[in-house]
Short mmCIF file of C-alpha atoms in Angstrom, two decimals:
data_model
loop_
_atom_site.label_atom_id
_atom_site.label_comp_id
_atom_site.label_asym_id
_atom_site.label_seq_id
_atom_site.Cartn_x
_atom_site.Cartn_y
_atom_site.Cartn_z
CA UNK A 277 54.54 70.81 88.06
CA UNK A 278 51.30 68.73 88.57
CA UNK A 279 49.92 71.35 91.70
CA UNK A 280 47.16 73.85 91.53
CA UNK A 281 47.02 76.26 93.99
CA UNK A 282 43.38 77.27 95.49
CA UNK A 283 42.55 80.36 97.90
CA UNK A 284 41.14 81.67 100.05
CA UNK A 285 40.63 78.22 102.06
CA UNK A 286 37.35 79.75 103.80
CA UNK A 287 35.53 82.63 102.42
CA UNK A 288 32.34 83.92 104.25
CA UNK A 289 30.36 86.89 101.78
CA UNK A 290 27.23 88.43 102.39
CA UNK A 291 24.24 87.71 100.22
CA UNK A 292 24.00 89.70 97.49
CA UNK A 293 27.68 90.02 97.54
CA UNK A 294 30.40 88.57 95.06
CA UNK A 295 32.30 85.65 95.88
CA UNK A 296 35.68 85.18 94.21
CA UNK A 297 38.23 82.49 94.18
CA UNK A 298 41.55 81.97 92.82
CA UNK A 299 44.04 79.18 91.28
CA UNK A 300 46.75 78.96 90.01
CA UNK A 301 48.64 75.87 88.05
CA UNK A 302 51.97 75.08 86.98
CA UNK A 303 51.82 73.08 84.09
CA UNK A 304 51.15 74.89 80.73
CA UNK A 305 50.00 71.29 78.90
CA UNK A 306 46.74 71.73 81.06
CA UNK A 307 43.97 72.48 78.58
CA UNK A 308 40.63 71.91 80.59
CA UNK A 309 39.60 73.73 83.86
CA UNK A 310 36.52 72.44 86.03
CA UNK A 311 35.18 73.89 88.76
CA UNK A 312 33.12 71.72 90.68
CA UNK A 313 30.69 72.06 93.47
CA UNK A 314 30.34 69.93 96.80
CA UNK A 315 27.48 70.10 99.41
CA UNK A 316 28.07 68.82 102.76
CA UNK A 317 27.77 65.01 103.00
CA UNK A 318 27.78 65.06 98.48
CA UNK A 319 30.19 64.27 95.90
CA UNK A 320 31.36 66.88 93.76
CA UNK A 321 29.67 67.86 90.69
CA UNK A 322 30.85 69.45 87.43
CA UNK A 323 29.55 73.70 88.32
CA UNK A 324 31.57 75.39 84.86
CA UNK A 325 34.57 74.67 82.69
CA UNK A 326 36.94 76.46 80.71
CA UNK A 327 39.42 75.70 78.28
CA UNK A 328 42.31 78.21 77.37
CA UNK A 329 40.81 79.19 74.14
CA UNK A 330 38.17 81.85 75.77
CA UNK A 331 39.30 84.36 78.67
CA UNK A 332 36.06 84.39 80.25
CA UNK A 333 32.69 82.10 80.24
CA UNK A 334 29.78 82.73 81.97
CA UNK A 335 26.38 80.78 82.86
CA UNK A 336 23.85 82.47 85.13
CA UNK A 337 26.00 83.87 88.43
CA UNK A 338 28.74 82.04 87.96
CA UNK A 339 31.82 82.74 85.94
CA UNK A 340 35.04 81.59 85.25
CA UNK A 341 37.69 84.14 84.04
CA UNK A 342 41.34 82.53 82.67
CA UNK A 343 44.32 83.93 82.38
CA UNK A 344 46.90 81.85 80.82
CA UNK A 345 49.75 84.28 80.79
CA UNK A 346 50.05 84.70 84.18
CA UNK A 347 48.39 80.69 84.97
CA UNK A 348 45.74 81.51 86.94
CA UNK A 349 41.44 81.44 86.81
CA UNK A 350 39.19 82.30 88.85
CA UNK A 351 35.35 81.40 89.61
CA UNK A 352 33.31 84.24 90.65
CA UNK A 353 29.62 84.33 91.82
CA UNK A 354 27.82 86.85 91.44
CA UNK A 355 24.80 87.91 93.28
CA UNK A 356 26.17 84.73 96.26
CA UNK A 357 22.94 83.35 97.68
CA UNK A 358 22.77 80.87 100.68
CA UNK A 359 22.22 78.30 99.07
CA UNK A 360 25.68 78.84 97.34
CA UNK A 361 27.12 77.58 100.73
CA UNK A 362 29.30 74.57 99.80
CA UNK A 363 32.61 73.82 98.73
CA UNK A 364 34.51 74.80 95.68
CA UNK A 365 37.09 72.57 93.69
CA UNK A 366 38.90 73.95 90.97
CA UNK A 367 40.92 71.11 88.96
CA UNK A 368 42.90 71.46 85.75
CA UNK A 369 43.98 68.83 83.30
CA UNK A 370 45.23 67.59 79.87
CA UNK A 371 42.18 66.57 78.95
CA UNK A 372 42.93 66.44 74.90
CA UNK A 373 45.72 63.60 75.83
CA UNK A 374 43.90 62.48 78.66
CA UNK A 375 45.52 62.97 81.81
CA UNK A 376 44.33 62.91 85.28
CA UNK A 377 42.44 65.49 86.71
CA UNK A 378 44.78 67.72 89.71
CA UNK A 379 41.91 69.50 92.10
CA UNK A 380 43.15 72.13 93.91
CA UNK A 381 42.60 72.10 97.94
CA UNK A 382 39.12 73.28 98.34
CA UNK A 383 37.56 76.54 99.60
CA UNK A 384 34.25 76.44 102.00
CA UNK A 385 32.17 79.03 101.22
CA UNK A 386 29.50 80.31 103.69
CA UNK A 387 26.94 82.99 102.22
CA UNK A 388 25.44 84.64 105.40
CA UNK A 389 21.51 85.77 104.83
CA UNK B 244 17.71 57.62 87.04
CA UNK B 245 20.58 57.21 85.76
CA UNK B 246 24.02 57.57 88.24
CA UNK B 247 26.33 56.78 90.35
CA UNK B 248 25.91 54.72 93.71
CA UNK B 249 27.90 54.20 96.28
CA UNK B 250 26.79 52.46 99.56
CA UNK B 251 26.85 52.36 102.65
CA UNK B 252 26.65 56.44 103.24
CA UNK B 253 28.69 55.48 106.56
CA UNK B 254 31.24 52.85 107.46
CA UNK B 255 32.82 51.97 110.90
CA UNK B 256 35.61 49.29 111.03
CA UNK B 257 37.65 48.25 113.73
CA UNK B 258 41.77 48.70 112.88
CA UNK B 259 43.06 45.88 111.44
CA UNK B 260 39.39 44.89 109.54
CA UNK B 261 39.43 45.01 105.54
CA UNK B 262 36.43 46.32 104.19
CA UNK B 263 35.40 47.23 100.69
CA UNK B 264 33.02 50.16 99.40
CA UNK B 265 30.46 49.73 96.75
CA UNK B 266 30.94 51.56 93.65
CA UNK B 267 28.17 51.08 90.75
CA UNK B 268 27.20 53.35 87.74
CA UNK B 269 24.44 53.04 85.20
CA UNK B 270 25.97 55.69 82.92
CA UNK B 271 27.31 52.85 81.11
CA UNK B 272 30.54 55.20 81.50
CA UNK B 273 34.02 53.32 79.95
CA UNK B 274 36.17 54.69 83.20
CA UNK B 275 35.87 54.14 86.99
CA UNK B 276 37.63 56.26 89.64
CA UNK B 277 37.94 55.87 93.33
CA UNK B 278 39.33 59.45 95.01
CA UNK B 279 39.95 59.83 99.08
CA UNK B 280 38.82 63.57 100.41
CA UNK B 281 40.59 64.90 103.61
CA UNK B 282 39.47 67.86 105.37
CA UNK B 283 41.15 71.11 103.42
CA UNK B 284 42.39 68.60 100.96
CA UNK B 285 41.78 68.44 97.04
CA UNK B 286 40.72 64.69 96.14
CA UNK B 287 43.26 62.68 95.77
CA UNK B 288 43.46 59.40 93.13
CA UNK B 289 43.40 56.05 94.49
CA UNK B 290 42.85 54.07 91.66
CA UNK B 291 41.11 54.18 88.36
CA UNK B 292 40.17 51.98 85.41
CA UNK B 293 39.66 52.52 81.75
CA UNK B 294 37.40 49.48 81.19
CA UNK B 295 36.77 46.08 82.35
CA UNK B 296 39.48 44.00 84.25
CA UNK B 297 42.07 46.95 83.74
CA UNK B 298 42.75 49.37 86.34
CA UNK B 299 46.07 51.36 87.49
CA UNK B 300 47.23 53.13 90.39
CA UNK B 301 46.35 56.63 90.79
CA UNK B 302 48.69 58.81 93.26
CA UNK B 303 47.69 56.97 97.16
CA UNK B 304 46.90 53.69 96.05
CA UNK B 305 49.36 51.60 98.97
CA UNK B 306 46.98 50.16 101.39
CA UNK B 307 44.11 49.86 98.94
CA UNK B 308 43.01 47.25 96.32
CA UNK B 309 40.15 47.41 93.50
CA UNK B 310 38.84 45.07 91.05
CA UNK B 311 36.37 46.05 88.03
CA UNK B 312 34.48 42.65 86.73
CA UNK B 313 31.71 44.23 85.12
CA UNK B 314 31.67 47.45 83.80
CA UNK B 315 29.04 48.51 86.24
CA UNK B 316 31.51 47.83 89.14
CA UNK B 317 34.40 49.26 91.18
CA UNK B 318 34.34 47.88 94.38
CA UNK B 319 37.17 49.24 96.51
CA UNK B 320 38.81 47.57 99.24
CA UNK B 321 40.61 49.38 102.11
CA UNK B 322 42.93 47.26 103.53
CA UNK B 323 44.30 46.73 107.24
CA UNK B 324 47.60 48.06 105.50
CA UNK B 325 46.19 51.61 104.94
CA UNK B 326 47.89 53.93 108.00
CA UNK B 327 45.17 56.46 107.86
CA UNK B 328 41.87 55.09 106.54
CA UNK B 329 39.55 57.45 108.59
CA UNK B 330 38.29 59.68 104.75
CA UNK B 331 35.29 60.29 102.92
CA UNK B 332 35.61 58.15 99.73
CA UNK B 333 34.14 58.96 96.63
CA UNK B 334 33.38 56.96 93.55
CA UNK B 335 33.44 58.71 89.68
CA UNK B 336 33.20 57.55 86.22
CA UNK B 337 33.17 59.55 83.09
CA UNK B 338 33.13 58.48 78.90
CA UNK B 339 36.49 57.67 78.57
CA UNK B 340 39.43 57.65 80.57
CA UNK B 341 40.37 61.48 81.59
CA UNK B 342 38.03 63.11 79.37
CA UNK B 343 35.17 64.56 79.70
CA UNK B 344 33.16 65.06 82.71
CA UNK B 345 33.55 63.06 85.79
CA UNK B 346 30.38 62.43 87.43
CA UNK B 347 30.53 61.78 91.56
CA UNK B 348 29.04 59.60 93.56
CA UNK B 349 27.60 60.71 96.86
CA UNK B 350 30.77 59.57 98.89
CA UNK B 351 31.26 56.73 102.00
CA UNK B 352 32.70 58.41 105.14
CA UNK B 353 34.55 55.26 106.39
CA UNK B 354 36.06 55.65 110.31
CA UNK B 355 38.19 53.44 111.32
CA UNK B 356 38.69 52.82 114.87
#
């Protein structure tokens, strides 16, 4: 009940095209939803978060949309530059009783010139 | 600057060697995690701590061993017990325990020969 699911595992997108990926989760306690961005050879860092109040939040190209009926979100980039090229986390937790943070698997993005 | 360090960037160990990564923030962050990152794996919990000389298994943590002494600290120590040590390690701390953002360090690829 702890999982989130993350696809595509790869994605390659053209620049100036929109990259979109998906998770889904289990448990409906989660309250906080990070995405978080990881160059090669770099720890993660913190990209956008949502929490299940708002169906949609948006900063620059990037933006998460929520569902929580059917318990998924999604990150999308707009306008996908190369120098979006990295990997993509999403994570989910319970963050208003403080639980750990569940990542989903990862999806390498490649935004060809 | 303020941050997280971890060093050394790489690690090679012979099997059957201990050896312990740094971990050291001047965020003056409450909570300390150690994660392990596979290849098309999320990050997966070792071990964290909440504060000084208190820390608790995460979801991997056989073949691994922390301390935190000083709030600045996390050293963690892979032990000849860990099966599979050959990962990219990273170090994060955030506020409080589970809350909040997690910041990253850059990561240790240890290999384990």
């Amino acid at each position: 009940q702890q999982q989130v699911k993350q696809s595509p595992q790869s994605l390659i997108v053209q620049k100036g095209g929109i990259s979109i990926i998906n998770c889904a989760y289990e448990n409906t306690a989660f309250d906080y939803f990070p995405w978080y961005q990881q160059f090669p050879g770099k720890g993660p860092a913190l990209l956008i978060a949502i929490r299940p109040d708002v169906s949609e939040k948006k900063e620059g190209r990037f933006t998460i949309s929520f569902n929580k009926s059917a318990k998924q979100f999604s990150l999308h980039i707009m306008d996908s530059q190369p120098g979006d090229s990295a990997t993509y986390f999403c994570a989910a937790s319970k963050e208003t009783s403080g639980s750990r943070l569940t990542f989903g698997e990862g999806t390498q993005l490649t935004v060809n010139p | 600057d303020g941050g997280i360090t971890q060093s050394p960037k790489y690690l090679f160990r012979k099997e059957g060697q201990n050896v312990t990564l740094s971990c050291e923030q001047n965020l003056n962050h409450d909570a300390m995690y150690w994660y392990r990152q596979d290849p098309g794996q999320g990050l997966r919990l070792i071990y964290y701590s909440q504060i000084v000389n208190d820390f608790q298994k995460g979801d991997i943590a056989e073949g691994y061993s922390v301390s935190r002494e000083k709030k600045e600290s996390f050293p963690l120590t892979v032990t000849s017990a860990q099966k599979n040590p050959t990962a990219f390690y990273l170090c994060a701390s955030s506020i409080r325990v589970f809350t909040y953002e997690q910041y990253f360090g850059p990561g240790t690829r240890l290999t384990v020969t």
